[in-house]
Amino acid sequence: MGLDLLARDLAPARVALLGTGAYAGAVVSALRARGCSDIVVHSSSGRAAQFASTHDLIAADSLSDALASADLVVACRGTGTPVLTVAQVTEAMAARDGRRLDV
């Protein structure tokens, strides 16, 4: 899993999870197994609140809010329109006061 490639302790990390499908559920389990409990979920399809309620997470008010406060972004999305663009990440980084963001 991609989380194994991160050279960091995930327990204190705030994670923005992008997507609400089956893989997103597996990622939530993997994050919790690594001690992470601060997870917000965003869905471009509008399913974040439902997913959050069934996985004991917080639904992000917006993607920009999720990116601004996250330490790590995990995108769980199949084919189709990209959910995260260079412009969105650039905008988020400008509001982060130099804080690192892993994607």
PDB file of N, CA, C and O in Angstrom, residues 16-20 24 40-43 63 66-67 73-77 83-84 103:
ATOM      1  N   ALA A  16      -6.567  14.042   4.715  1.00  0.00           N
ATOM      2  CA  ALA A  16      -7.706  14.344   3.853  1.00  0.00           C
ATOM      3  C   ALA A  16      -7.856  13.172   2.889  1.00  0.00           C
ATOM      4  O   ALA A  16      -6.960  12.890   2.091  1.00  0.00           O
ATOM      5  N   LEU A  17      -8.954  12.475   3.015  1.00  0.00           N
ATOM      6  CA  LEU A  17      -9.261  11.325   2.176  1.00  0.00           C
ATOM      7  C   LEU A  17     -10.187  11.797   1.070  1.00  0.00           C
ATOM      8  O   LEU A  17     -11.253  12.360   1.346  1.00  0.00           O
ATOM      9  N   LEU A  18      -9.797  11.599  -0.179  1.00  0.00           N
ATOM     10  CA  LEU A  18     -10.593  12.040  -1.320  1.00  0.00           C
ATOM     11  C   LEU A  18     -11.203  10.812  -1.972  1.00  0.00           C
ATOM     12  O   LEU A  18     -10.511  10.031  -2.604  1.00  0.00           O
ATOM     13  N   GLY A  19     -12.486  10.635  -1.762  1.00  0.00           N
ATOM     14  CA  GLY A  19     -13.196   9.494  -2.323  1.00  0.00           C
ATOM     15  C   GLY A  19     -13.938   8.727  -1.258  1.00  0.00           C
ATOM     16  O   GLY A  19     -13.625   8.827  -0.065  1.00  0.00           O
ATOM     17  N   THR A  20     -14.956   7.977  -1.692  1.00  0.00           N
ATOM     18  CA  THR A  20     -15.812   7.276  -0.735  1.00  0.00           C
ATOM     19  C   THR A  20     -16.141   5.851  -1.164  1.00  0.00           C
ATOM     20  O   THR A  20     -17.065   5.249  -0.650  1.00  0.00           O
ATOM     21  N   ALA A  24     -11.540   3.499  -0.439  1.00  0.00           N
ATOM     22  CA  ALA A  24     -11.480   4.506   0.628  1.00  0.00           C
ATOM     23  C   ALA A  24     -11.702   3.850   1.987  1.00  0.00           C
ATOM     24  O   ALA A  24     -11.033   4.181   2.963  1.00  0.00           O
ATOM     25  N   VAL A  40     -10.411  13.441   7.613  1.00  0.00           N
ATOM     26  CA  VAL A  40     -11.576  14.090   7.018  1.00  0.00           C
ATOM     27  C   VAL A  40     -11.759  13.528   5.615  1.00  0.00           C
ATOM     28  O   VAL A  40     -10.792  13.138   4.965  1.00  0.00           O
ATOM     29  N   VAL A  41     -12.992  13.444   5.178  1.00  0.00           N
ATOM     30  CA  VAL A  41     -13.278  12.881   3.858  1.00  0.00           C
ATOM     31  C   VAL A  41     -13.977  13.920   2.995  1.00  0.00           C
ATOM     32  O   VAL A  41     -14.810  14.686   3.471  1.00  0.00           O
ATOM     33  N   HIS A  42     -13.573  13.943   1.734  1.00  0.00           N
ATOM     34  CA  HIS A  42     -14.219  14.813   0.750  1.00  0.00           C
ATOM     35  C   HIS A  42     -14.635  13.946  -0.428  1.00  0.00           C
ATOM     36  O   HIS A  42     -13.925  13.031  -0.825  1.00  0.00           O
ATOM     37  N   SER A  43     -15.806  14.258  -0.974  1.00  0.00           N
ATOM     38  CA  SER A  43     -16.283  13.540  -2.149  1.00  0.00           C
ATOM     39  C   SER A  43     -16.852  14.537  -3.135  1.00  0.00           C
ATOM     40  O   SER A  43     -17.754  15.305  -2.801  1.00  0.00           O
ATOM     41  N   LEU A  63     -13.179  20.978  -0.506  1.00  0.00           N
ATOM     42  CA  LEU A  63     -11.856  20.442  -0.822  1.00  0.00           C
ATOM     43  C   LEU A  63     -10.768  21.408  -0.400  1.00  0.00           C
ATOM     44  O   LEU A  63      -9.751  20.996   0.166  1.00  0.00           O
ATOM     45  N   ALA A  66     -10.180  21.056   3.283  1.00  0.00           N
ATOM     46  CA  ALA A  66      -9.492  19.798   3.578  1.00  0.00           C
ATOM     47  C   ALA A  66      -8.010  19.891   3.259  1.00  0.00           C
ATOM     48  O   ALA A  66      -7.165  19.460   4.048  1.00  0.00           O
ATOM     49  N   LEU A  67      -7.673  20.482   2.120  1.00  0.00           N
ATOM     50  CA  LEU A  67      -6.272  20.609   1.725  1.00  0.00           C
ATOM     51  C   LEU A  67      -5.509  21.575   2.625  1.00  0.00           C
ATOM     52  O   LEU A  67      -4.342  21.349   2.932  1.00  0.00           O
ATOM     53  N   VAL A  73      -2.693  13.881   1.964  1.00  0.00           N
ATOM     54  CA  VAL A  73      -3.869  13.687   1.127  1.00  0.00           C
ATOM     55  C   VAL A  73      -3.763  12.300   0.510  1.00  0.00           C
ATOM     56  O   VAL A  73      -2.739  11.953  -0.074  1.00  0.00           O
ATOM     57  N   VAL A  74      -4.834  11.513   0.648  1.00  0.00           N
ATOM     58  CA  VAL A  74      -4.902  10.202   0.015  1.00  0.00           C
ATOM     59  C   VAL A  74      -6.087  10.218  -0.931  1.00  0.00           C
ATOM     60  O   VAL A  74      -7.231  10.393  -0.494  1.00  0.00           O
ATOM     61  N   ALA A  75      -5.819  10.067  -2.216  1.00  0.00           N
ATOM     62  CA  ALA A  75      -6.875  10.064  -3.219  1.00  0.00           C
ATOM     63  C   ALA A  75      -7.254   8.629  -3.542  1.00  0.00           C
ATOM     64  O   ALA A  75      -6.402   7.827  -3.912  1.00  0.00           O
ATOM     65  N   CYS A  76      -8.521   8.336  -3.381  1.00  0.00           N
ATOM     66  CA  CYS A  76      -9.057   7.002  -3.658  1.00  0.00           C
ATOM     67  C   CYS A  76     -10.120   7.166  -4.728  1.00  0.00           C
ATOM     68  O   CYS A  76     -11.307   7.266  -4.420  1.00  0.00           O
ATOM     69  N   ARG A  77      -9.702   7.224  -5.934  1.00  0.00           N
ATOM     70  CA  ARG A  77     -10.624   7.534  -7.014  1.00  0.00           C
ATOM     71  C   ARG A  77     -10.312   6.655  -8.206  1.00  0.00           C
ATOM     72  O   ARG A  77      -9.151   6.435  -8.539  1.00  0.00           O
ATOM     73  N   VAL A  83      -9.732  14.459  -9.416  1.00  0.00           N
ATOM     74  CA  VAL A  83     -10.363  15.141  -8.292  1.00  0.00           C
ATOM     75  C   VAL A  83      -9.441  16.197  -7.683  1.00  0.00           C
ATOM     76  O   VAL A  83      -9.881  17.077  -6.970  1.00  0.00           O
ATOM     77  N   LEU A  84      -8.164  16.118  -7.995  1.00  0.00           N
ATOM     78  CA  LEU A  84      -7.180  17.034  -7.423  1.00  0.00           C
ATOM     79  C   LEU A  84      -6.306  17.571  -8.551  1.00  0.00           C
ATOM     80  O   LEU A  84      -5.707  16.798  -9.298  1.00  0.00           O
ATOM     81  N   VAL A 103       1.108  14.012  -0.704  1.00  0.00           N
ATOM     82  CA  VAL A 103      -0.031  13.577  -1.522  1.00  0.00           C
ATOM     83  C   VAL A 103       0.280  12.209  -2.056  1.00  0.00           C
ATOM     84  O   VAL A 103       1.335  11.966  -2.586  1.00  0.00           O
TER      85      VAL A 103
END
